[in-house]
CSV table of C-alpha atoms and ligand atoms in Angstrom, one decimal:
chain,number,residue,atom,x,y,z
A,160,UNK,CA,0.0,0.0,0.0
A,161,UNK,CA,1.4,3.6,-0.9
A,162,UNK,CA,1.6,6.4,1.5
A,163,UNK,CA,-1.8,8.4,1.1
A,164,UNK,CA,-4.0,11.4,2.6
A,165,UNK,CA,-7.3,10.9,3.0
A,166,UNK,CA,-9.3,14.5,2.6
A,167,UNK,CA,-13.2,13.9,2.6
A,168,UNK,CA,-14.7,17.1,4.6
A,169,UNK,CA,-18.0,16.9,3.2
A,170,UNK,CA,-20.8,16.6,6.2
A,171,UNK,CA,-23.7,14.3,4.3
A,172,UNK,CA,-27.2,14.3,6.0
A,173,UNK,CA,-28.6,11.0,4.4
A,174,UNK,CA,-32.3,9.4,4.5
A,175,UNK,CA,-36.0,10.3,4.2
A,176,UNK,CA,-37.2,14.1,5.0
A,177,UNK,CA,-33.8,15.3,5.6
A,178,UNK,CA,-34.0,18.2,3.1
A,179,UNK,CA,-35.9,20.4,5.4
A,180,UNK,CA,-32.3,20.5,7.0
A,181,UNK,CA,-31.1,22.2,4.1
A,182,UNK,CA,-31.2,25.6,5.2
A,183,UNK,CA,-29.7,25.4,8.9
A,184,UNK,CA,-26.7,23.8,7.3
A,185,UNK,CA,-26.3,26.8,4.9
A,186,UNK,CA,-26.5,28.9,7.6
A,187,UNK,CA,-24.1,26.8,9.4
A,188,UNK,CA,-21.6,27.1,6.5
A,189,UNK,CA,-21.9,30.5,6.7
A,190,UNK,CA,-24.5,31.3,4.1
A,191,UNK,CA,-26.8,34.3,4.1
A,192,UNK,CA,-27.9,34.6,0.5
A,193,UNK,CA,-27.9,31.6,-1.4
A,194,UNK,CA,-27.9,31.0,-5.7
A,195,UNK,CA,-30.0,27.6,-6.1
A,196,UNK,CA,-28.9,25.8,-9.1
A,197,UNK,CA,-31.3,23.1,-11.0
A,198,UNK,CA,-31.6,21.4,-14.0
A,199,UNK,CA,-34.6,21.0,-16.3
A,200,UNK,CA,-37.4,20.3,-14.2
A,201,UNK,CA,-37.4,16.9,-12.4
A,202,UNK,CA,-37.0,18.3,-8.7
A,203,UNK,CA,-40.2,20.4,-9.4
A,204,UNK,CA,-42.2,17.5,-10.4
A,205,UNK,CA,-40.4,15.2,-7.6
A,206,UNK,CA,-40.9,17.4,-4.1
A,207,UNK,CA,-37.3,18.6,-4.0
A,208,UNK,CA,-37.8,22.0,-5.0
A,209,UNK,CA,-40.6,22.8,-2.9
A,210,UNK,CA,-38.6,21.2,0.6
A,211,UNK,CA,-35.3,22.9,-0.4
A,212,UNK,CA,-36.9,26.3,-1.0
A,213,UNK,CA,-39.4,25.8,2.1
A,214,UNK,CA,-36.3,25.4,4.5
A,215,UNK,CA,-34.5,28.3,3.3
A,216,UNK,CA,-37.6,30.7,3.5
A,217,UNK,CA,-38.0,28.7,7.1
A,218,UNK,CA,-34.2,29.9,8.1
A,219,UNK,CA,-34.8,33.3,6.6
A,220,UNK,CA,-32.2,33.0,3.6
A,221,UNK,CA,-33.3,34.9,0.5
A,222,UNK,CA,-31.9,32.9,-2.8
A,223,UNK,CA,-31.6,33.9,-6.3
A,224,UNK,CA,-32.3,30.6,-9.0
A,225,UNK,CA,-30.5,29.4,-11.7
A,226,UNK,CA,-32.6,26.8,-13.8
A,227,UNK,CA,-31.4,24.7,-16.9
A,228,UNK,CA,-29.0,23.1,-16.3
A,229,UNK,CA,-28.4,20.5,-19.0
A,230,UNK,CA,-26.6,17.3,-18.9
A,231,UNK,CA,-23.1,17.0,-19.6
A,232,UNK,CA,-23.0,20.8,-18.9
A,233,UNK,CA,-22.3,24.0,-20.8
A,234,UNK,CA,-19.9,26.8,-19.6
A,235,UNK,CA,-22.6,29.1,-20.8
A,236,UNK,CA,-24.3,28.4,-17.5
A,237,UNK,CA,-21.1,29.1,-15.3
A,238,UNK,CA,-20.4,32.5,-16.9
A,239,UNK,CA,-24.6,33.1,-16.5
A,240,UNK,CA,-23.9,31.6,-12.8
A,241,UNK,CA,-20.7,33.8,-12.1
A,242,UNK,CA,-22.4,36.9,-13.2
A,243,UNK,CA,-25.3,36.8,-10.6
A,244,UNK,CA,-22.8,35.7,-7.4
A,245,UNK,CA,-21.1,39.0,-8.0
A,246,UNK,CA,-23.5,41.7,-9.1
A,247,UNK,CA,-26.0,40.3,-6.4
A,248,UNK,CA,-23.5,39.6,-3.1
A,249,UNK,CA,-24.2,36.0,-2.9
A,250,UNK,CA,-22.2,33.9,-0.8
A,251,UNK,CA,-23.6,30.7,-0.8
A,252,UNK,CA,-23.8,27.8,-3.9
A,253,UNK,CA,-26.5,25.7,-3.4
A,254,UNK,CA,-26.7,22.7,-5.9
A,255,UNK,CA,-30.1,20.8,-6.4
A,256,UNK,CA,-30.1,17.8,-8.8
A,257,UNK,CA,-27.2,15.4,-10.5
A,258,UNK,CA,-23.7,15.9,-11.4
A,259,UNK,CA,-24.7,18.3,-14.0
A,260,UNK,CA,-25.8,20.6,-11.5
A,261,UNK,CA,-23.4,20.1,-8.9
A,262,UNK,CA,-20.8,20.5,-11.1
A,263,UNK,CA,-21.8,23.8,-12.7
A,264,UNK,CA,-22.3,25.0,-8.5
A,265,UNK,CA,-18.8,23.8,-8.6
A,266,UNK,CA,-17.5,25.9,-11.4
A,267,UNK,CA,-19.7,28.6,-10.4
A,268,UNK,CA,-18.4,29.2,-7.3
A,269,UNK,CA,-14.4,28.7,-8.7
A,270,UNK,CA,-14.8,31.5,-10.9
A,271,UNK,CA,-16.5,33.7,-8.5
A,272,UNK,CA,-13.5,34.6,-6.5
A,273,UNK,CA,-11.2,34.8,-9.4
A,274,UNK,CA,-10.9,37.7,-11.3
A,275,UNK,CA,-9.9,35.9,-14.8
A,276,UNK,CA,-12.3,33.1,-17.3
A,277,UNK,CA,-13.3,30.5,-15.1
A,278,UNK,CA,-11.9,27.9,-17.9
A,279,UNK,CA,-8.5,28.8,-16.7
A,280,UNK,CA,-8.6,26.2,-14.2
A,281,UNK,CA,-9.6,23.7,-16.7
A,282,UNK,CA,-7.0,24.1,-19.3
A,283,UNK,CA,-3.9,24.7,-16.5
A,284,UNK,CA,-3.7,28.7,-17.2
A,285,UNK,CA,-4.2,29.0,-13.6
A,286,UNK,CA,-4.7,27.0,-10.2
A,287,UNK,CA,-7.9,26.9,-7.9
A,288,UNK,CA,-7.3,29.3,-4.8
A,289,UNK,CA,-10.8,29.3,-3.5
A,290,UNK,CA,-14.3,29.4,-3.9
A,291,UNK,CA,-17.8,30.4,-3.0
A,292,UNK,CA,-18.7,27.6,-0.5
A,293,UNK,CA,-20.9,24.9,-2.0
A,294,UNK,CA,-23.7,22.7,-0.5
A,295,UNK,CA,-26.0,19.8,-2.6
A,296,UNK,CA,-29.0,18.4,-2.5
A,297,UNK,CA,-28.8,15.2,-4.4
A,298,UNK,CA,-31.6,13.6,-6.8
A,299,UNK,CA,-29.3,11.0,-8.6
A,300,UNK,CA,-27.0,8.1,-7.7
A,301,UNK,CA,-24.3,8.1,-9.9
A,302,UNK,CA,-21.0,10.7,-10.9
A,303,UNK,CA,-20.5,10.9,-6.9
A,304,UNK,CA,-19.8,14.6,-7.8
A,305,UNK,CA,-21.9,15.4,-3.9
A,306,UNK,CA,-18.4,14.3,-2.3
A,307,UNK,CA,-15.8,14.3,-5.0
A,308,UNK,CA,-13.1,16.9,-5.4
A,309,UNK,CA,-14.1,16.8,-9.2
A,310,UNK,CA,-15.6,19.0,-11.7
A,311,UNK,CA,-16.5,18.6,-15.8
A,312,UNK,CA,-17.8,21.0,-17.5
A,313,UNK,CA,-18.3,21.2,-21.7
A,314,UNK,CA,-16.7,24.6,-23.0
A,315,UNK,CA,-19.0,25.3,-25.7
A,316,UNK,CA,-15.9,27.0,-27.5
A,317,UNK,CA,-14.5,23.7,-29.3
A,318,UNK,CA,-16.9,21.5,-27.3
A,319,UNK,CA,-14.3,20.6,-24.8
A,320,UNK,CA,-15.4,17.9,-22.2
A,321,UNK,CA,-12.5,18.8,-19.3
A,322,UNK,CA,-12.5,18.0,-15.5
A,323,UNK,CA,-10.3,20.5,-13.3
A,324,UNK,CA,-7.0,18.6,-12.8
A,325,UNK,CA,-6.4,16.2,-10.2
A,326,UNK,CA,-4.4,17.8,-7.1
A,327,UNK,CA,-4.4,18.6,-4.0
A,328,UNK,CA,-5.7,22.7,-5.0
A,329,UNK,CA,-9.4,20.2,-6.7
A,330,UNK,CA,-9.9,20.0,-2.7
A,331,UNK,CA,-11.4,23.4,-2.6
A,332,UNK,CA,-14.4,21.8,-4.6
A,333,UNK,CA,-15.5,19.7,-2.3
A,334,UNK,CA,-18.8,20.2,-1.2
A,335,UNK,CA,-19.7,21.5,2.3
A,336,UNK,CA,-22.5,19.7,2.7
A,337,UNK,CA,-24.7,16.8,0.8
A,338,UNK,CA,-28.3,16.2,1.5
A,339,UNK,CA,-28.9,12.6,0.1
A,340,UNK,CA,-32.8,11.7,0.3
A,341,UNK,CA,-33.0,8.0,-1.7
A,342,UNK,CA,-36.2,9.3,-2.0
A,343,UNK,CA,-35.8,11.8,-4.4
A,344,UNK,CA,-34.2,9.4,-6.7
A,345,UNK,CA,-37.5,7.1,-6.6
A,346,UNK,CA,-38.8,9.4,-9.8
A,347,UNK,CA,-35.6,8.7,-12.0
A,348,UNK,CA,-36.3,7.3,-15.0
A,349,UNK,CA,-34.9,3.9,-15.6
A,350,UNK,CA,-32.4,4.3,-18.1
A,351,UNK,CA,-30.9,7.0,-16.0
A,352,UNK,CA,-30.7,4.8,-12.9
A,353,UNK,CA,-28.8,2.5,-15.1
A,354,UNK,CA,-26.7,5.0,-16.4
A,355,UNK,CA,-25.9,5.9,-12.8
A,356,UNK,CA,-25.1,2.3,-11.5
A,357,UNK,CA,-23.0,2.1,-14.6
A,358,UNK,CA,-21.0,5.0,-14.0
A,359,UNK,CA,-20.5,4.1,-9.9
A,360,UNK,CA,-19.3,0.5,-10.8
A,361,UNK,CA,-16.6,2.4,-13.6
A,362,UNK,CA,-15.4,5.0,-10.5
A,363,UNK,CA,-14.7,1.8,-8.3
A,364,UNK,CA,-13.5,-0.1,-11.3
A,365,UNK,CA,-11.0,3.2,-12.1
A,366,UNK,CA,-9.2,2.8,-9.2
A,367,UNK,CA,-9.9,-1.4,-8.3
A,368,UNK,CA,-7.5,-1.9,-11.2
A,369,UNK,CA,-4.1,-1.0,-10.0
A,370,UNK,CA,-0.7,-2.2,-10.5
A,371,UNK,CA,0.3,-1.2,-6.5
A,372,UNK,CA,-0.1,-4.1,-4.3
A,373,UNK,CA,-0.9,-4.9,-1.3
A,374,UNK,CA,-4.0,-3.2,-0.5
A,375,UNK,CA,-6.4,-5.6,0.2
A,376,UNK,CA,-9.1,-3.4,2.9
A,377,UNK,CA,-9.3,-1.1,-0.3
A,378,UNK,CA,-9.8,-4.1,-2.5
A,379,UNK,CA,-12.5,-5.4,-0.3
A,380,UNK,CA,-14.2,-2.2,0.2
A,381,UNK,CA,-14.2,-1.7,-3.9
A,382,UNK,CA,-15.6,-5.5,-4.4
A,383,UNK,CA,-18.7,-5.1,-1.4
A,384,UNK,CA,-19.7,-1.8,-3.0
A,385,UNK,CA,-19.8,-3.3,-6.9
A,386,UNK,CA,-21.5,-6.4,-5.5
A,387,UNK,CA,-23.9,-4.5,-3.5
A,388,UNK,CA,-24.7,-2.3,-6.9
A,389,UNK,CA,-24.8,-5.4,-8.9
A,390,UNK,CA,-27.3,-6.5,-6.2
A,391,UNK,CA,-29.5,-2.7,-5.7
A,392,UNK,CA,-29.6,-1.5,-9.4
A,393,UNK,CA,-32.0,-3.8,-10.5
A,394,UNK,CA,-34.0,-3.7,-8.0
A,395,UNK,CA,-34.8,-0.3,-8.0
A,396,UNK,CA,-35.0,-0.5,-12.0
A,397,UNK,CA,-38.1,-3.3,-11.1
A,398,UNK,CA,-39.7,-1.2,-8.4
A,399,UNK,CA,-38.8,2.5,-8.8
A,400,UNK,CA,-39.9,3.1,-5.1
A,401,UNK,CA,-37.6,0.3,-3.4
A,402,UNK,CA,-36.5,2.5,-0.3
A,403,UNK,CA,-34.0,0.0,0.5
A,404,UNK,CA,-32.3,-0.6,-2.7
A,405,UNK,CA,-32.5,3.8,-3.7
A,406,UNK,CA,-30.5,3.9,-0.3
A,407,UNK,CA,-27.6,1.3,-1.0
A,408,UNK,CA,-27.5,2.8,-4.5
A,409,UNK,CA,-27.1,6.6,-3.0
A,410,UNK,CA,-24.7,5.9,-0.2
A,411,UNK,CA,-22.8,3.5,-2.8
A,412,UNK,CA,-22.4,6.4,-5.3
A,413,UNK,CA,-21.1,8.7,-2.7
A,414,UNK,CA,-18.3,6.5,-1.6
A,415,UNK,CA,-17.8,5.5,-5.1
A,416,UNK,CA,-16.4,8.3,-6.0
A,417,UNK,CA,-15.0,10.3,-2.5
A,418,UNK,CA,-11.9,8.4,-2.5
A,419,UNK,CA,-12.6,5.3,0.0
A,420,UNK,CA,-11.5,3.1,-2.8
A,421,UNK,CA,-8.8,4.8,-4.1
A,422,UNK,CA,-6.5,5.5,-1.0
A,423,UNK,CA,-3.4,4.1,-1.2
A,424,UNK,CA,-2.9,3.0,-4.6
A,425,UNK,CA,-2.4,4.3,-8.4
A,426,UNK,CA,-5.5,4.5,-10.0
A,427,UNK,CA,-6.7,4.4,-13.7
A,428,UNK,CA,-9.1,6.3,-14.9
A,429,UNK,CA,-8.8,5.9,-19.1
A,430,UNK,CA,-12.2,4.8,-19.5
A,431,UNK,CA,-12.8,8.0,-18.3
A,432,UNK,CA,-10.8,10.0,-20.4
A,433,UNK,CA,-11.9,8.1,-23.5
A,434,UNK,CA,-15.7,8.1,-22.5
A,435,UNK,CA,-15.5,12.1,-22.2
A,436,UNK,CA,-14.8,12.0,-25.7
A,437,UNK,CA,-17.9,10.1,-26.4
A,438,UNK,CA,-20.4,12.4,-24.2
A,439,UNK,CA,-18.5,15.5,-26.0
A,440,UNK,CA,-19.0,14.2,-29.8
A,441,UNK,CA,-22.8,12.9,-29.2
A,442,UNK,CA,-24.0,14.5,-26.0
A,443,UNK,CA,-24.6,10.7,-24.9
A,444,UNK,CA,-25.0,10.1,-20.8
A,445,UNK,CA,-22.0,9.7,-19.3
A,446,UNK,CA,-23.3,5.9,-17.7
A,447,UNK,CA,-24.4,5.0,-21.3
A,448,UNK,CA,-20.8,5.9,-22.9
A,449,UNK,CA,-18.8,4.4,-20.1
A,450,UNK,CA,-21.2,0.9,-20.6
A,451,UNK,CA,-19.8,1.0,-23.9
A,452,UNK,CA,-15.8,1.8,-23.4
A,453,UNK,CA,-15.1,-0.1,-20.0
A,454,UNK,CA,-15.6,-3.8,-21.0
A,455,UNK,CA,-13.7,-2.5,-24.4
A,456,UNK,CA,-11.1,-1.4,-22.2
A,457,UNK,CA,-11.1,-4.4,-20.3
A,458,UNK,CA,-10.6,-6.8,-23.2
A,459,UNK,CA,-7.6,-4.4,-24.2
A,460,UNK,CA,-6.0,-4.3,-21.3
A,461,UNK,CA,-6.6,-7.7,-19.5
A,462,UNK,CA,-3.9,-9.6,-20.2
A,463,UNK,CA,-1.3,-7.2,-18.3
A,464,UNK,CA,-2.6,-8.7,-14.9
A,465,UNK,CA,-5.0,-11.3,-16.0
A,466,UNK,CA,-5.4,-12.2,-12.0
A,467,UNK,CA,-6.6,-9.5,-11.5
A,468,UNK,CA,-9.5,-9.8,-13.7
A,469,UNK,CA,-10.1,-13.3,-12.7
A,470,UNK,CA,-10.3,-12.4,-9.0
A,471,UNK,CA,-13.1,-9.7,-10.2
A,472,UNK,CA,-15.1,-12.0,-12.0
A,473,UNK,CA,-14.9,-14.4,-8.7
A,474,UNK,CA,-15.6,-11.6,-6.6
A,475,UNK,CA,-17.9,-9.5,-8.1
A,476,UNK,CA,-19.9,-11.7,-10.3
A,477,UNK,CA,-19.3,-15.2,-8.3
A,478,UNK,CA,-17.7,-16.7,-11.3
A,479,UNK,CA,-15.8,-20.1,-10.8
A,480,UNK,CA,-11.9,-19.5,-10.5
A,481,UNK,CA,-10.4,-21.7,-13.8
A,482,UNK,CA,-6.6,-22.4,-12.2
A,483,UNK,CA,-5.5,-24.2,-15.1
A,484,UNK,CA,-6.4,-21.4,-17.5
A,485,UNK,CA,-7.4,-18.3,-15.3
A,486,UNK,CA,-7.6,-16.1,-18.7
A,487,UNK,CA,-11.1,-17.8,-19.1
A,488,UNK,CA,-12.3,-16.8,-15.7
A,489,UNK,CA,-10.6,-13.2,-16.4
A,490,UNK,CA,-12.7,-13.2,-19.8
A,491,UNK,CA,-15.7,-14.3,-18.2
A,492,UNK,CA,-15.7,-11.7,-15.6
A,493,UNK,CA,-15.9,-8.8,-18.7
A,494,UNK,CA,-18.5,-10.9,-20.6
A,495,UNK,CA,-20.4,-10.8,-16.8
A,496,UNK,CA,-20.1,-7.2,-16.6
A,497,UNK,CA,-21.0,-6.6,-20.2
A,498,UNK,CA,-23.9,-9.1,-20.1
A,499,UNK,CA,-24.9,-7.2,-16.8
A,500,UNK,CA,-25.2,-3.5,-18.1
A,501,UNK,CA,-27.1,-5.3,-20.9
A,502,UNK,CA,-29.6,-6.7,-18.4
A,503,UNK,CA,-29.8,-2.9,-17.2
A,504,UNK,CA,-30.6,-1.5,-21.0
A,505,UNK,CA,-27.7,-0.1,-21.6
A,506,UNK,CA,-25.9,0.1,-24.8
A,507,UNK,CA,-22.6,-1.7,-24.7
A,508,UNK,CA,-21.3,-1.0,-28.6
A,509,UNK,CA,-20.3,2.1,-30.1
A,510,UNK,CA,-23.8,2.0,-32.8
A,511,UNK,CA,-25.9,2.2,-29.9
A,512,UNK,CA,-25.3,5.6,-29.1
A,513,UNK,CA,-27.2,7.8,-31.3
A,514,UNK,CA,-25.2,9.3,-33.6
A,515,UNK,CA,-22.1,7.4,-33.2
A,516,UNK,CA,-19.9,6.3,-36.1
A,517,UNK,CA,-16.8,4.4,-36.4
A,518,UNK,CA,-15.2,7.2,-38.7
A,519,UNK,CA,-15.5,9.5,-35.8
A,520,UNK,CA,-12.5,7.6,-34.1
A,521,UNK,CA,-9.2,9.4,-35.9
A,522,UNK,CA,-11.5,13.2,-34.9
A,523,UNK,CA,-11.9,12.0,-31.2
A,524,UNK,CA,-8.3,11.2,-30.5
A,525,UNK,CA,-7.0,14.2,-32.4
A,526,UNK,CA,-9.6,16.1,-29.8
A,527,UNK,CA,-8.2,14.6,-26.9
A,528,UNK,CA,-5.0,15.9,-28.3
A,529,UNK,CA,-6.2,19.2,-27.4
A,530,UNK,CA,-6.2,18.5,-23.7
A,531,UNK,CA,-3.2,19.4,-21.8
A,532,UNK,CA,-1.4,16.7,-21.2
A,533,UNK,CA,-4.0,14.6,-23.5
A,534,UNK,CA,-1.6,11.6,-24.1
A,535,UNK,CA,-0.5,9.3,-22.4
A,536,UNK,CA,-3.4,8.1,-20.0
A,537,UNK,CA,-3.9,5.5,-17.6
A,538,UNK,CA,-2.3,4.2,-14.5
A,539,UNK,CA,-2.8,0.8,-14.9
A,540,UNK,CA,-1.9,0.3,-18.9
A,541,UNK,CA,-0.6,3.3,-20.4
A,542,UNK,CA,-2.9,4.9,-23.5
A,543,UNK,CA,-1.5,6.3,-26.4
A,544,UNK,CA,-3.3,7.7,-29.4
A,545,UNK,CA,-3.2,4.5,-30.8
A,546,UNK,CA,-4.3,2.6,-28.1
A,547,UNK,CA,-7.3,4.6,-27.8
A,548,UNK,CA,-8.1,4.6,-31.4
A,549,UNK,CA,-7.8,0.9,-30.6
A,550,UNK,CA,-10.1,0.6,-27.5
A,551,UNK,CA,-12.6,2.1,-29.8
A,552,UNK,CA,-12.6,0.4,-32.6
A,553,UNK,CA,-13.3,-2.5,-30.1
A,554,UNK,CA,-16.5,-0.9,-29.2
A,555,UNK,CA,-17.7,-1.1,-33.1
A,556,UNK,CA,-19.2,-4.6,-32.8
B,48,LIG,O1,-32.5,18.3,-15.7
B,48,LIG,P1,-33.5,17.4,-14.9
B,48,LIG,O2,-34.9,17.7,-15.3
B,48,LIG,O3,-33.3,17.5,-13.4
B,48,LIG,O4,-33.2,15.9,-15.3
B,48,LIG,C1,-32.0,15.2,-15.0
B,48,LIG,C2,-31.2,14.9,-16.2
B,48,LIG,O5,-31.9,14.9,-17.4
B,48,LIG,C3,-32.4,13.8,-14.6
B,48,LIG,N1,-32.7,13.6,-13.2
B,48,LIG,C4,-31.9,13.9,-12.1
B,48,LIG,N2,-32.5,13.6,-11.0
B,48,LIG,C5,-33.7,13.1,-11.3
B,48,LIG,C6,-33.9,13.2,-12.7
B,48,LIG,N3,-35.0,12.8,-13.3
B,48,LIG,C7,-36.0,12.4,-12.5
B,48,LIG,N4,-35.9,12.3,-11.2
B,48,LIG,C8,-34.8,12.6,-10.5
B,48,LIG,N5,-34.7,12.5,-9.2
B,48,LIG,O6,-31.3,13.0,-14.9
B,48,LIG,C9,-30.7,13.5,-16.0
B,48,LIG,C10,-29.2,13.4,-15.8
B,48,LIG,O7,-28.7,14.3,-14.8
B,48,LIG,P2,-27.2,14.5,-14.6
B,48,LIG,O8,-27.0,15.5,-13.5
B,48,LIG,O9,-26.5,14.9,-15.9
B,48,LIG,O10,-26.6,13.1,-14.1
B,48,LIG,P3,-25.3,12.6,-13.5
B,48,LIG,O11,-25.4,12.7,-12.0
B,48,LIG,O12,-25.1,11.3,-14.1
B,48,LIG,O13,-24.2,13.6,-14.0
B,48,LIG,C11,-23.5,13.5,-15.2
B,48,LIG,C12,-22.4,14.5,-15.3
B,48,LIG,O14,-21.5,14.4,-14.3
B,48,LIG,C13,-20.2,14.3,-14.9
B,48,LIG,C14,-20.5,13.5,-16.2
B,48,LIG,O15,-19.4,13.6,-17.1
B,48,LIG,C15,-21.7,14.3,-16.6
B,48,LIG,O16,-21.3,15.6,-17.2
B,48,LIG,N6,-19.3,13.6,-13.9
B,48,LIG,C16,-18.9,14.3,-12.8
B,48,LIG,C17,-18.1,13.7,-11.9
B,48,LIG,C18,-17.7,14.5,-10.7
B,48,LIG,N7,-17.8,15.8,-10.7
B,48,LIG,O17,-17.1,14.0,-9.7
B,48,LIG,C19,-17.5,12.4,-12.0
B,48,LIG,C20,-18.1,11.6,-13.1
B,48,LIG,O18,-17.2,10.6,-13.5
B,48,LIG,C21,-18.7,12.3,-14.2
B,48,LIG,O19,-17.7,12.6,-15.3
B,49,LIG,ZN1,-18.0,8.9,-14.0
């Protein structure tokens, strides 16, 4: 195990009703005048909007909105965002709906308090020194954004899919407080609960395969939460209103994706880098394009620790351990996985995806070329251009 820190400062209030709590903890974090960031609608039709707003009026903290919020979002709605935190005095971000939302909070509250283009923390021009504090309320399980020092935004100038770069400066992200009702994800539609599965198993997955030995609590941690996913998803996808399934999927997202199963160890992250590429080019969901490159991944890179994989498909999926040939358990364990996001709905080739054509490959490497520091990827198996171009074409079954 490798010498870590652990930074998770994020106080989550989790379970049914606790929304009318959200105003006392703005006020806790210092809040007198809040912005409330949403999305297109869902937390008006679902109660969310009408408990948040209730508790803030109830704690006597006036709050401007910000609505529309799409998925895989626009820097239009940071500048929009940044714009009303300064002309109006407001000192509080409050974030009401999916990583889409919390992420534009996140941005929002970034470029607040600097006096330059928000974007310069995305493309390295400059580093993160602070930021309008940020609280959620959560209405999906799935990027883990509510606890993650992460941010990804879609400059609409060259339709750039970036997240702020990983140090110890993302920190300052990191929300001050999470509201997680499982109740509020009861109205999700099901292809975006599967999406959301999908993309928690990916952020354990990220960081579950790792050359660094010797870290077997984090290994165990990263194998209950997948199997407990494998176990809630569909569930909930059968009976939308399964309280107990919503909660295991809710609580699994957040530590998902807060570090818990990264500590310790070098970590991945390529099908990441080349799903971004995918939700960039065809505005897919982020769930739907990772269902698609992971196992492709997989099958490319597999055969550089092939016990690993085997000891995931045992784990995760209760496959039987082949010890004469443990490269069939190893490809079982990826047909498992494939088979299972399947089961969930979602598309697992690159023709699924509306819109998506194998031609596109050579344009989205050239615009991951654009990145800083685009090539090479990958702490497990390191991605060139031409391994990515080839972890595509895998996905053009
Ligand atoms: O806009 P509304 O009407 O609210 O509808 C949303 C949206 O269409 C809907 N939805 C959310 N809660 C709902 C609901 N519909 C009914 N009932 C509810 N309770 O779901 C749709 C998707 O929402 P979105 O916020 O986009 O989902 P998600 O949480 O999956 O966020 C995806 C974004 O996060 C980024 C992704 O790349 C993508 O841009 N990520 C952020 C990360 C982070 N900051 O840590 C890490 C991830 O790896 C990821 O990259
Ligand atoms: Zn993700």
């Amino acid at each position: 195990m490798d010498n870590f820190t652990f930074y998770s400062p994020t106080l989550f209030a989790f379970g049914d009703g606790q929304a009318k709590t959200t105003g006392g903890l703005v006020r806790r974090f210092g809040g007198t005048k809040a912005l409330l960031i949403y999305g297109g609608g869902s937390v008006k039709r679902n109660g969310a909007y009408d408990a948040v707003t209730a508790s803030l009026k109830e704690a006597g903290i006036p709050f401007s909105e910000l609505s529309g919020i799409q998925a895989n979002p626009r820097s239009g709605k940071v500048y929009e965002g940044v714009g009303m935190v300064r002309k109006e005095g407001l000192d509080f971000i409050l974030a009401l709906g999916g990583g889409s939302v919390i992420d534009t909070a996140k941005a929002v509250g970034m470029g607040a308090v600097y006096d330059g283009d928000f974007w310069d923390f995305f493309s390295g021009k400059a580093e993160i020194n602070g930021t309008v504090p940020v609280g959620t309320v959560l209405t999906i399980s799935a990027a883990g954004s509510e606890g993650s020092n992460s941010c990804v935004i879609t400059h609409e100038n060259g339709n750039l899919k970036w997240s702020i770069p990983k140090s110890e400066k993302a920190d300052i992200v990191r929300p001050k407080f999470s509201i997680l009702d499982p109740r509020y994800t009861c109205s999700l539609p099901a292809y975006q609960t599967a999406c959301g599965a999908v993309d928690m198993m990916a952020h354990i997955c990220e960081r579950y395969f790792s050359n660094t030995p010797d870290v077997a609590l984090t290994d165990r941690i990263c194998e209950a939460l997948l199997k407990t996913i494998v176990d809630a998803a569909p569930k909930a996808m059968e009976d939308p209103n399964d309280y107990a399934a919503r909660a295991d999927l809710m609580w699994a997202g957040m530590l998902a994706h807060n570090n818990s199963c990264g500590v310790g160890r070098v970590q991945d992250w390529a099908s990441h880098q080349i799903e971004h590429e995918l939700s960039a080019f065809y505005d897919c969901a982020h769930g739907a394009g990772l269902a698609v490159v992971m196992p492709a991944w997989m099958e490319f890179v597999f055969t550089h620790d092939v016990m690993r994989f085997a000891r995931f498909a045992v784990e995760v999926f209760g496959c039987e351990m082949n010890y004469a040939e443990p490269e069939d358990t190893a490809r079982q364990g990826i047909r498992r996985l494939r088979e299972f996001f399947r089961s969930l709905g979602m598309p697992t080739t690159l023709k699924e995806i509306e819109g998506a054509k194998a031609e596109d490959i050579p344009k989205m490497v050239a615009h991951r070329k654009e990145k800083p520091n685009g090539f090479p990827f990958g702490g497990f198996v390191k991605i060139g251009p031409e391994e990515m171009a080839e972890i595509l074409r895998g996905t053009d079954q």
